[in-house]
Amino acid sequence: MDEFALIRALLERLPAPRPDVVVASGDDAAVVTPPRGQLVLTTDALVEGVHFLESTITRHNLGYKSLAVSISDIAAMGGEPLWATVTLAVSPSWREAELAELYDGLAEACSEFGCSVVGGDVVSTPGPFTVSIALVGKAERPILRSGARPGDILFVTGWLGGSAAGLDVLQGKHSASPVTQAALARCHQRPTPRIGLGLAAARAGVSALNDVSDGLASELNEIATASGVRCVIAENQLPIRPEVKEHARFAGRSAVDYALYGGEDYELVGAAPHEAFARLLAAANLYNVPVTAIGRCEDGDGVVMRTADGLEVVEAKGYNHFTSR
Amino acid sequence: MDEFALIRALLERLPAPRPDVVVASGDDAAVVTPPRGQLVLTTDALVEGVHFLESTITRHNLGYKSLAVSISDIAAMGGEPLWATVTLAVSPSWREAELAELYDGLAEACSEFGCSVVGGDVVSTPGPFTVSIALVGKAERPILRSGARPGDILFVTGWLGGSAAGLDVLQGKHSASPVTQAALARCHQRPTPRIGLGLAAARAGVSALNDVSDGLASELNEIATASGVRCVIAENQLPIRPEVKEHARFAGRSAVDYALYGGEDYELVGAAPHEAFARLLAAANLYNVPVTAIGRCEDGDGVVMRTADGLEVVEAKGYNHFTSR
């Protein structure tokens, strides 16, 4: 199948485009109608053998996750996703059926999160399979990571540590119960970007927002640096996923380490004045996902954590694929 | 240098962002203010060893060209470029200085064509270096490839064949004069997207527009198929670059083959009713680039060319990187 026929076959797997898509794929460029408010743009790439392994994620879930992680960036701006372009660099070992599975995963994420793939490029590579996604979203009031102020409450959505523990499970390390293993594997393969909570956070008037891609420690350090504040969190307030605690016991590791440094949880972490935090909590009831206060911002810099043994410095380590070379 | 420091160092090489860029790189996503009119979105990827070789293009010109070819897609919609995201999959053999050179080329194209790089991702790959660009532009009246009607004039901007002949030169094949060689190499490495002429074409009311990426033959076939017309062109009307004719004599090849099948010229090819074509010709005076009538649309399908020996069918062959596997 030539490039054009292949792309057409892949595009047919996608759901009908959003109403604001005037012309989807098939011409030199897609045509879309811009919304009111601001646009937000992000891009992410995943390389086989670097960011994922065939043994740790199915092609379908890779398609789902590759779009979900870009959507998470938009959610972290208090925005919602609109239009994506997808570039695949296809290595010789991949069959067309695998590309179709990946597109089915993309299609599922498009339907679930209300965005449209409006273009793409498929090229061959002698190297590893690489998927690169660019995503445009809208945000009426984009929330940066630089707005936190001393006195603000630090909060996080959902639960932490599940993705990294799930990767352990998928790599055959350690052996918690099968139910726990399945739950953790799902955290790694099928992250849920927090679009609704991001919108609620923006409307509530939070002061800073990030998503947990590189790990809570790394994201809090980014907020601290960008905002010029010190982030003080409490170890016993971290919403560690219960299955992570079970897994950590089997693994002989600290559950807190998974929560702080594991990364890829794609929860939202942010700062908010007290009143804005109260509004966010009220709105969060709609989403059936907890929003947990984990500490507060103070004058100063860096990130520290209160533990039973006193204050610990929390460094910005975590997943950083480039230094892993 | 870690990923974040590297990205910051690269971003510092770019020119100041457009006024509609509210927040450039550095947060989860860039923030931009949408224009009036429609948005147009496109994406392109270039893989070392597949789409380019170190021996045929410098890192600087690779950066320039990778953005220029995406801009050409926007020009082919009658639009102008606004914001780009750049994803680099960096192979171990690339040094940071080479990434800086590539960014200098991107920066030059940003300045020359009035767009801004507002985000990106840098990942490592054990495979070949890959640059993937997504570009958002605006178009008040996007021109598709499907609007050509019987009776319309077929036209092309500028000159054809230079890029493919330039690639021959850069690969050390054949030996026209040094001045010719330099001119052709430049065609291959530094294509000029026809933004102004694309806008002029949209305002003049042309009925269909494409850019010459895969070769004139391929693009005309796309217009014929999408519009449901037959494209009839005249061999002796093709604006073949004079240096291509000189090179073709040395190469013992047909200059017309370079023009029809060479590709990567990034000129515009389109169709227009007579009055719209007259308006386009008048407007084109501003741009110092010829607009040449090469034939017309008729009832029927496919593409044919009048030659001294009669009508020849022009097939949609050309560069098609995926089938070259």
XYZ file of C-alpha atoms in Angstrom:
650
model
C 0.000 0.000 0.000
C 1.457 3.380 -0.890
C 1.675 6.282 1.534
C -1.524 7.954 0.409
C -3.624 4.794 0.422
C -2.230 3.845 3.814
C -3.042 7.247 5.288
C -6.580 7.082 3.873
C -7.077 3.628 5.384
C -5.854 4.863 8.757
C -8.013 7.995 8.684
C -11.108 5.909 8.048
C -10.653 4.415 11.514
C -11.185 7.803 13.173
C -14.542 9.077 14.410
C -16.387 11.878 12.605
C -14.554 15.167 13.107
C -15.678 17.938 15.448
C -18.161 20.447 14.005
C -15.425 23.119 13.923
C -13.382 21.032 11.462
C -14.186 22.434 8.011
C -11.771 20.236 6.051
C -10.067 17.286 7.712
C -7.156 15.392 6.171
C -6.715 15.043 2.433
C -5.625 18.475 1.266
C -2.364 20.342 1.842
C -3.593 21.312 5.296
C -6.679 20.896 7.447
C -9.086 23.818 7.852
C -10.687 24.564 11.216
C -12.685 27.412 12.712
C -10.996 29.013 15.717
C -12.956 29.333 18.977
C -13.325 32.375 21.172
C -10.614 32.742 23.773
C -6.986 31.760 23.479
C -5.447 28.794 21.733
C -2.952 26.485 23.429
C -0.425 24.402 21.478
C 1.678 21.448 22.575
C 3.658 18.574 21.081
C 4.984 15.236 22.338
C 6.921 12.376 20.826
C 7.226 8.744 21.921
C 10.059 6.521 20.637
C 9.915 2.720 20.830
C 12.678 1.417 23.077
C 13.061 4.827 24.735
C 9.571 5.762 25.923
C 7.776 2.461 25.495
C 8.369 -1.198 24.730
C 6.206 -3.615 22.799
C 6.167 -5.712 25.985
C 4.759 -2.913 28.143
C 2.014 -1.432 25.965
C -0.244 -2.689 23.191
C -0.391 -0.810 19.886
C -3.966 0.193 20.678
C -3.064 1.614 24.070
C 0.007 3.302 22.614
C -2.279 5.211 20.272
C -4.594 6.048 23.148
C -1.794 7.100 25.483
C 0.121 9.148 22.917
C -2.901 11.380 22.443
C -3.857 11.308 26.140
C -0.480 12.667 27.265
C -0.751 15.609 24.873
C -4.292 16.247 26.050
C -2.918 16.281 29.591
C -0.653 19.201 28.630
C -3.730 21.096 27.444
C -5.623 20.199 30.636
C -2.662 21.546 32.592
C -3.314 24.940 30.979
C -6.952 24.840 32.073
C -7.885 24.139 28.471
C -9.663 21.548 26.392
C -8.353 19.736 23.317
C -9.551 20.552 19.797
C -7.398 19.328 16.903
C -4.393 17.028 16.624
C -1.911 16.144 13.910
C -0.178 12.767 14.091
C 3.197 11.939 12.575
C 4.309 8.322 12.435
C 7.887 7.320 11.621
C 7.368 3.663 10.799
C 10.162 1.153 11.242
C 10.393 -1.846 8.906
C 9.252 -4.279 11.620
C 5.806 -2.685 11.936
C 2.972 -4.179 9.913
C 0.048 -2.174 8.572
C -2.302 -4.020 10.937
C -0.322 -2.627 13.855
C -0.722 0.910 12.505
C -4.455 0.250 12.287
C -4.490 -0.863 15.937
C -2.641 2.292 16.933
C -5.162 4.396 15.031
C -8.017 2.573 16.771
C -6.479 3.684 20.065
C -6.165 7.236 18.773
C -9.799 7.053 17.658
C -10.897 5.890 21.102
C -9.088 8.810 22.751
C -10.578 11.246 20.190
C -14.081 10.036 21.011
C -13.517 9.966 24.760
C -11.910 13.399 25.005
C -13.736 15.235 22.234
C -10.903 16.103 19.881
C -10.188 15.370 16.213
C -7.133 14.168 14.354
C -7.081 16.554 11.388
C -3.817 15.689 9.711
C -0.666 13.696 9.770
C 2.356 12.360 8.022
C 3.558 8.782 7.660
C 7.232 8.338 6.866
C 9.472 5.309 6.907
C 12.498 5.060 9.150
C 15.200 2.433 9.539
C 15.144 3.334 13.243
C 12.584 2.697 15.967
C 8.909 3.453 15.547
C 8.159 7.020 16.642
C 4.821 8.725 17.106
C 4.769 12.504 17.346
C 1.591 14.403 18.131
C 0.896 18.115 17.970
C -2.290 19.258 19.633
C -4.182 22.551 19.567
C -6.644 23.319 22.335
C -8.542 26.302 23.629
C -8.419 27.984 27.004
C -10.458 31.016 27.998
C -8.065 31.775 30.841
C -4.811 29.775 30.457
C -3.202 28.821 33.773
C 0.576 28.995 33.773
C 2.971 27.441 36.236
C 4.308 30.838 37.227
C 1.352 32.268 39.151
C 1.747 30.613 42.576
C 2.117 33.041 45.514
C 3.176 32.563 49.146
C 0.163 31.416 51.156
C -1.399 29.465 48.272
C -2.485 25.885 48.898
C -0.741 23.203 46.863
C -3.056 20.516 45.537
C -3.036 17.435 43.356
C -5.856 15.592 41.592
C -6.490 11.861 41.755
C -3.814 9.420 42.891
C -0.077 9.210 42.433
C 2.483 6.509 41.701
C 0.283 4.166 39.690
C 2.038 4.554 36.339
C 5.568 3.805 37.540
C 4.385 0.888 39.648
C 2.414 -0.322 36.639
C 5.559 -0.216 34.526
C 7.264 -2.425 37.131
C 4.382 -4.857 36.858
C 4.481 -4.860 33.058
C 8.201 -5.547 33.138
C 7.533 -8.600 35.293
C 9.028 -7.142 38.434
C 7.509 -8.094 41.805
C 4.180 -9.780 42.323
C 1.332 -8.101 44.139
C -2.134 -9.616 43.717
C -3.457 -10.021 40.166
C -6.156 -7.405 40.774
C -3.536 -4.923 41.926
C -1.293 -5.747 39.010
C -4.111 -5.194 36.530
C -5.042 -1.866 38.120
C -1.448 -0.628 38.039
C -0.857 -1.774 34.460
C -3.929 0.181 33.456
C -2.537 3.302 35.158
C 0.578 3.011 33.007
C -1.141 2.249 29.726
C -4.323 4.292 29.941
C -3.762 7.589 31.735
C -6.799 9.848 32.035
C -6.074 13.491 31.290
C -7.987 15.661 33.759
C -9.732 17.961 31.286
C -12.798 18.628 33.429
C -10.800 19.316 36.570
C -8.429 21.561 34.622
C -11.362 23.620 33.374
C -12.796 23.687 36.896
C -9.419 24.825 38.241
C -9.253 27.663 35.723
C -12.796 28.768 36.550
C -12.107 28.512 40.277
C -9.177 30.888 39.858
C -6.199 28.689 40.762
C -2.849 30.442 40.457
C -0.629 27.740 38.911
C -1.144 24.401 37.212
C 1.048 21.598 35.824
C 0.439 18.009 34.858
C 2.400 15.175 36.414
C 4.377 13.860 33.469
C 7.926 13.849 34.849
C 6.925 13.162 38.465
C 5.422 15.244 41.269
C 8.877 16.268 42.504
C 9.846 17.627 39.101
C 6.527 19.429 38.571
C 6.583 21.081 42.008
C 10.111 22.273 41.371
C 8.941 23.789 38.092
C 6.157 25.649 39.884
C 8.572 26.795 42.610
C 11.116 28.066 40.084
C 8.639 29.670 37.689
C 6.604 31.298 40.480
C 9.487 32.262 42.762
C 8.043 30.461 45.790
C 8.999 27.624 48.103
C 6.711 24.575 47.932
C 6.260 22.826 51.284
C 4.416 19.529 51.123
C 3.551 16.930 53.756
C 4.497 13.311 53.146
C 1.405 12.028 54.923
C -0.889 14.114 52.688
C 0.248 12.622 49.395
C -2.643 10.772 47.705
C -0.738 7.586 46.952
C -2.814 5.061 45.071
C -3.620 2.180 47.474
C -2.386 -0.412 44.976
C 0.961 1.390 44.869
C 1.345 0.871 48.604
C 0.645 -2.840 48.199
C 3.055 -3.059 45.268
C 5.743 -1.106 47.098
C 5.669 -3.597 49.982
C 6.304 -6.453 47.538
C 8.960 -4.430 45.743
C 10.720 -3.412 48.939
C 10.580 0.172 47.767
C 9.151 3.342 49.213
C 5.602 4.056 48.051
C 6.431 7.744 48.461
C 9.226 7.396 45.910
C 6.755 6.121 43.328
C 4.510 9.088 44.102
C 7.273 11.704 43.965
C 9.563 10.425 41.246
C 7.607 7.858 39.235
C 6.021 10.231 36.751
C 3.497 9.637 33.950
C 0.521 9.829 36.319
C -0.928 12.719 34.277
C -2.719 14.120 37.289
C -2.840 17.884 37.769
C -0.768 19.627 40.418
C -1.280 23.276 41.217
C -1.484 26.141 43.638
C -4.512 28.167 44.649
C -5.473 30.921 47.056
C -7.737 29.544 49.801
C -10.990 30.795 48.273
C -10.127 29.484 44.836
C -9.237 26.127 46.368
C -12.612 25.992 48.113
C -14.340 26.701 44.791
C -12.281 23.984 43.105
C -13.189 21.449 45.794
C -16.865 22.248 45.341
C -16.615 21.865 41.575
C -14.573 18.668 41.846
C -17.562 16.811 43.260
C -18.824 16.570 39.699
C -15.847 14.557 38.533
C -15.631 11.752 41.087
C -11.890 12.371 41.399
C -10.414 13.624 44.672
C -8.581 16.936 44.869
C -6.128 16.791 47.755
C -4.321 19.608 49.540
C -0.702 18.441 49.896
C 0.940 21.572 51.303
C 1.377 25.265 50.725
C 3.572 27.883 49.126
C 5.889 30.004 51.231
C 8.471 32.708 50.674
C 11.703 31.162 49.441
C 12.591 28.645 46.775
C 12.811 24.935 46.131
C 10.611 22.095 47.328
C 10.681 20.493 50.762
C 8.598 17.740 52.356
C 7.646 17.345 56.010
C 8.210 13.767 57.152
C 8.182 12.049 60.532
C 11.912 12.762 60.614
C 11.657 16.464 59.762
C 12.038 18.457 56.527
C 13.529 16.773 53.451
C 14.595 18.528 50.279
C 12.695 17.180 47.253
C 14.888 17.396 44.175
C 13.683 17.717 40.604
C 14.634 14.229 39.626
C 12.270 11.973 37.745
C 11.882 10.723 34.225
C 14.078 12.740 31.922
C 14.507 10.745 28.794
C 17.186 12.880 27.297
C 19.691 12.394 30.118
C 19.033 8.654 30.042
C 21.184 8.434 26.900
C 23.060 19.123 29.252
C 19.665 17.815 30.340
C 16.571 17.986 28.172
C 15.210 21.179 29.698
C 18.498 23.076 29.581
C 19.051 21.951 26.003
C 15.594 23.081 24.934
C 16.117 26.465 26.608
C 19.459 26.892 24.855
C 17.870 26.058 21.509
C 14.908 28.379 22.045
C 17.248 31.281 22.743
C 18.410 31.046 19.137
C 14.935 31.918 17.836
C 13.795 35.448 17.009
C 11.280 37.285 19.212
C 7.838 35.708 18.856
C 4.970 37.193 16.880
C 2.758 39.685 18.745
C -0.075 37.123 18.839
C 2.069 34.730 20.912
C 1.014 35.303 24.534
C 3.213 32.597 26.073
C 5.894 30.870 24.017
C 7.716 27.739 25.129
C 8.338 26.936 28.774
C 4.956 25.952 30.147
C 2.831 22.870 29.471
C 1.662 24.471 26.242
C 2.098 27.701 24.319
C -0.681 30.298 24.382
C -1.607 32.235 21.249
C -4.436 34.530 20.196
C -6.384 33.211 17.214
C -6.851 35.475 14.181
C -10.041 36.214 12.310
C -10.781 33.774 9.525
C -10.039 30.093 9.421
C -7.050 28.237 10.768
C -5.076 25.772 8.644
C -3.004 22.960 10.172
C -0.294 20.795 8.656
C 2.553 18.527 9.715
C 5.681 17.108 8.042
C 8.532 14.888 9.133
C 12.025 14.465 7.688
C 14.161 11.406 8.519
C 17.935 11.343 7.993
C 18.849 8.723 5.421
C 15.298 8.690 4.042
C 14.489 12.333 3.250
C 17.931 13.883 3.528
C 21.596 13.005 3.892
C 24.293 14.841 5.778
C 26.119 15.035 2.430
C 23.241 16.797 0.665
C 22.141 19.416 3.189
C 23.775 21.325 6.020
C 22.210 21.290 9.482
C 21.379 24.983 9.084
C 19.621 24.460 5.776
C 17.855 21.376 7.122
C 16.315 23.564 9.810
C 15.393 26.175 7.226
C 13.955 23.653 4.772
C 12.006 21.641 7.340
C 10.025 24.737 8.257
C 9.859 26.018 4.658
C 8.186 22.841 3.391
C 5.476 23.067 6.046
C 4.981 26.744 5.241
C 4.555 25.696 1.611
C 1.578 23.525 2.646
C 0.003 26.590 4.252
C 0.754 28.707 1.164
C -0.953 26.003 -0.916
C -4.150 26.708 1.054
C -3.889 30.419 0.266
C -2.831 30.987 3.853
C 0.037 32.421 5.827
C 2.019 30.731 8.621
C 1.580 31.668 12.286
C 2.906 29.181 14.866
C 5.014 26.028 14.678
C 5.950 23.260 17.074
C 9.184 21.363 16.446
C 9.904 17.816 17.590
C 13.437 16.490 17.302
C 14.265 12.800 17.733
C 18.018 13.033 18.255
C 20.283 10.155 17.350
C 23.461 9.540 19.392
C 25.724 10.765 16.571
C 24.319 14.309 16.690
C 26.173 16.859 18.825
C 24.487 19.766 20.566
C 26.266 22.198 18.245
C 24.513 20.571 15.304
C 21.143 21.054 16.994
C 22.061 24.705 17.468
C 22.862 25.012 13.749
C 19.528 23.439 12.885
C 17.764 25.910 15.178
C 19.616 28.789 13.523
C 18.137 27.619 10.233
C 14.685 27.415 11.809
C 15.195 30.905 13.203
C 16.132 32.247 9.780
C 12.970 30.767 8.255
C 10.872 32.164 11.134
C 12.239 35.644 10.503
C 11.952 35.414 6.737
C 8.415 34.048 6.657
C 6.934 35.730 9.728
C 6.081 32.747 11.917
C 7.078 31.660 15.424
C 8.227 28.380 16.904
C 6.104 28.203 20.059
C 6.875 24.753 21.371
C 8.663 21.521 20.881
C 9.934 18.275 22.229
C 13.438 16.838 22.163
C 13.709 13.081 22.595
C 16.569 10.688 22.100
C 16.421 7.869 19.585
C 18.823 5.057 18.726
C 17.625 5.502 15.139
C 18.198 8.246 12.596
C 17.719 11.922 13.388
C 14.141 12.968 12.688
C 12.618 16.428 12.661
C 8.842 16.715 12.767
C 7.107 20.072 12.438
C 3.468 20.959 12.987
C 2.399 24.346 11.710
C -0.741 26.414 12.228
C -1.583 29.154 9.762
C -4.530 31.330 8.920
C -6.507 31.607 5.698
C -9.443 33.904 5.151
C -10.604 31.822 2.211
C -8.804 28.446 2.132
C -8.251 27.094 -1.371
C -8.672 23.333 -1.677
C -7.503 21.084 -4.468
C -11.052 20.045 -5.261
C -12.451 23.234 -6.793
C -11.122 23.072 -10.369
C -13.791 23.105 -13.086
C -13.709 22.340 -16.835
C -12.527 25.446 -18.679
C -10.252 26.622 -15.863
C -6.682 27.567 -16.705
C -3.930 25.489 -15.079
C -1.005 27.522 -13.822
C 2.231 27.115 -11.929
C 4.411 29.659 -10.115
C 8.141 30.074 -10.549
C 10.298 27.374 -12.131
C 10.287 23.601 -12.020
C 12.865 20.838 -11.752
C 15.518 22.690 -9.758
C 15.296 20.679 -6.569
C 15.693 17.228 -8.127
C 18.495 18.430 -10.390
C 20.077 20.032 -7.327
C 19.949 16.722 -5.501
C 21.792 15.128 -8.428
C 24.459 17.827 -8.143
C 24.761 17.388 -4.363
C 25.186 13.648 -4.842
C 28.075 14.320 -7.202
C 26.255 13.206 -10.312
C 27.008 14.982 -13.605
C 28.864 18.207 -14.027
C 27.244 21.305 -15.411
C 29.011 24.642 -14.849
C 29.820 25.600 -11.231
C 27.358 28.495 -11.354
C 24.601 26.147 -12.502
C 25.535 23.592 -9.875
C 25.369 26.193 -7.114
C 22.001 27.480 -8.314
C 20.534 23.976 -8.427
C 21.942 22.998 -5.028
C 20.290 26.073 -3.604
C 16.954 25.030 -5.125
C 17.217 21.725 -3.279
C 18.370 23.103 0.060
C 16.547 26.410 0.301
C 13.075 26.207 -1.222
C 11.004 29.401 -1.066
C 7.397 28.819 -0.052
C 5.155 31.067 -2.143
C 3.197 32.714 0.655
C 2.563 36.003 -1.144
C 1.471 34.333 -4.370
C -0.748 31.927 -2.428
C -2.503 34.860 -0.766
C -2.758 36.588 -4.127
C -4.231 33.430 -5.647
C -6.853 33.212 -2.895
C -7.795 36.873 -3.336
C -7.903 36.502 -7.105
C -10.423 33.687 -6.728
C -8.508 30.686 -8.082
C -10.460 27.425 -7.903
C -7.790 24.914 -6.789
C -4.286 25.081 -5.363
C -1.525 22.625 -4.424
C 2.164 22.930 -3.727
C 4.702 20.953 -5.708
C 6.123 18.632 -3.076
C 5.785 15.241 -4.747
C 6.238 16.529 -8.306
C 4.026 18.388 -10.769
C 2.672 15.123 -12.202
C 1.558 13.933 -8.781
C 0.022 17.290 -7.808
C -1.907 17.641 -11.076
C -3.269 14.142 -10.636
C -4.433 15.095 -7.146
C -6.239 18.139 -8.525
C -7.775 16.055 -11.329
C -8.988 13.375 -8.914
C -10.214 15.707 -6.186
C -11.934 18.080 -8.633
C -13.271 15.471 -11.045
C -11.651 17.069 -14.090
C -9.092 16.176 -16.748
C -5.893 18.246 -16.656
C -4.410 18.892 -20.093
C -0.988 20.538 -20.081
C 1.423 21.475 -22.864
C 5.010 20.273 -22.656
C 6.334 23.438 -24.293
C 4.599 25.631 -21.706
C 6.285 24.120 -18.633
C 8.465 26.740 -16.884
C 11.557 24.575 -16.589
C 14.391 26.309 -14.764
C 17.095 27.165 -17.350
C 19.801 25.556 -15.209
C 17.783 22.333 -15.219
C 17.957 22.249 -19.008
C 21.732 22.686 -18.888
C 22.042 20.022 -16.194
C 19.746 17.637 -18.065
C 21.964 17.824 -21.137
C 24.998 16.783 -19.046
C 22.939 14.105 -17.299
C 21.561 12.689 -20.512
C 18.097 12.949 -19.012
C 14.941 14.705 -20.060
C 14.556 18.168 -18.526
C 10.804 17.601 -18.677
C 11.174 14.556 -16.411
C 12.823 16.708 -13.760
C 9.962 19.189 -14.057
C 7.192 16.594 -13.935
C 8.528 14.000 -11.544
C 11.383 15.599 -9.603
C 9.349 17.102 -6.795
C 10.331 19.305 -3.874
C 10.153 22.488 -5.930
C 7.549 23.923 -3.536
C 6.027 26.053 -6.243
C 2.255 26.448 -6.372
C 0.151 24.735 -9.009
C -3.503 25.531 -9.413
C -6.535 26.105 -11.532
C -8.439 29.333 -12.109
C -11.331 30.666 -14.183
C -10.034 33.077 -16.847
C -10.935 36.261 -14.957
C -9.388 35.005 -11.719
C -6.235 34.067 -13.613
C -6.031 37.564 -15.080
C -6.339 39.037 -11.565
C -3.640 36.672 -10.313
C -1.281 37.672 -13.142
C -1.788 41.327 -12.307
C -1.110 40.724 -8.621
C 1.911 38.527 -9.346
C 3.818 41.536 -10.664
C 4.464 42.451 -7.045
C 6.355 39.251 -6.345
C 8.908 39.103 -9.142
C 8.027 35.454 -9.713
C 6.395 34.347 -12.962
C 2.981 32.735 -13.018
C 2.716 30.546 -16.100
C -0.354 29.073 -17.770
C 0.526 25.461 -18.529
C -2.803 24.109 -19.758
C -6.471 23.843 -18.903
C -9.075 21.672 -17.262
C -11.514 19.674 -19.356
C -14.323 17.205 -18.771
C -12.906 13.799 -17.947
C -10.243 12.536 -15.630
C -6.504 12.046 -15.338
C -3.642 14.169 -16.612
C -2.352 14.327 -20.174
C 0.399 16.367 -21.821
C 0.533 17.626 -25.398
C 3.952 16.962 -26.901
C 5.381 17.197 -30.396
C 4.401 13.514 -30.741
C 0.818 13.906 -29.520
C -0.915 13.364 -26.192
C 0.913 11.497 -23.419
C -0.637 10.270 -20.188
C 1.103 11.797 -17.154
C 1.005 9.373 -14.273
C 1.071 10.257 -10.588
C 4.558 9.026 -10.015
C 7.124 11.065 -8.169
C 8.686 11.092 -4.763
C 6.723 8.837 -2.480
C 8.963 7.993 0.393
C 6.760 5.340 1.855
C 6.844 3.066 -1.162
C 10.615 3.458 -1.429
C 10.973 1.018 1.464
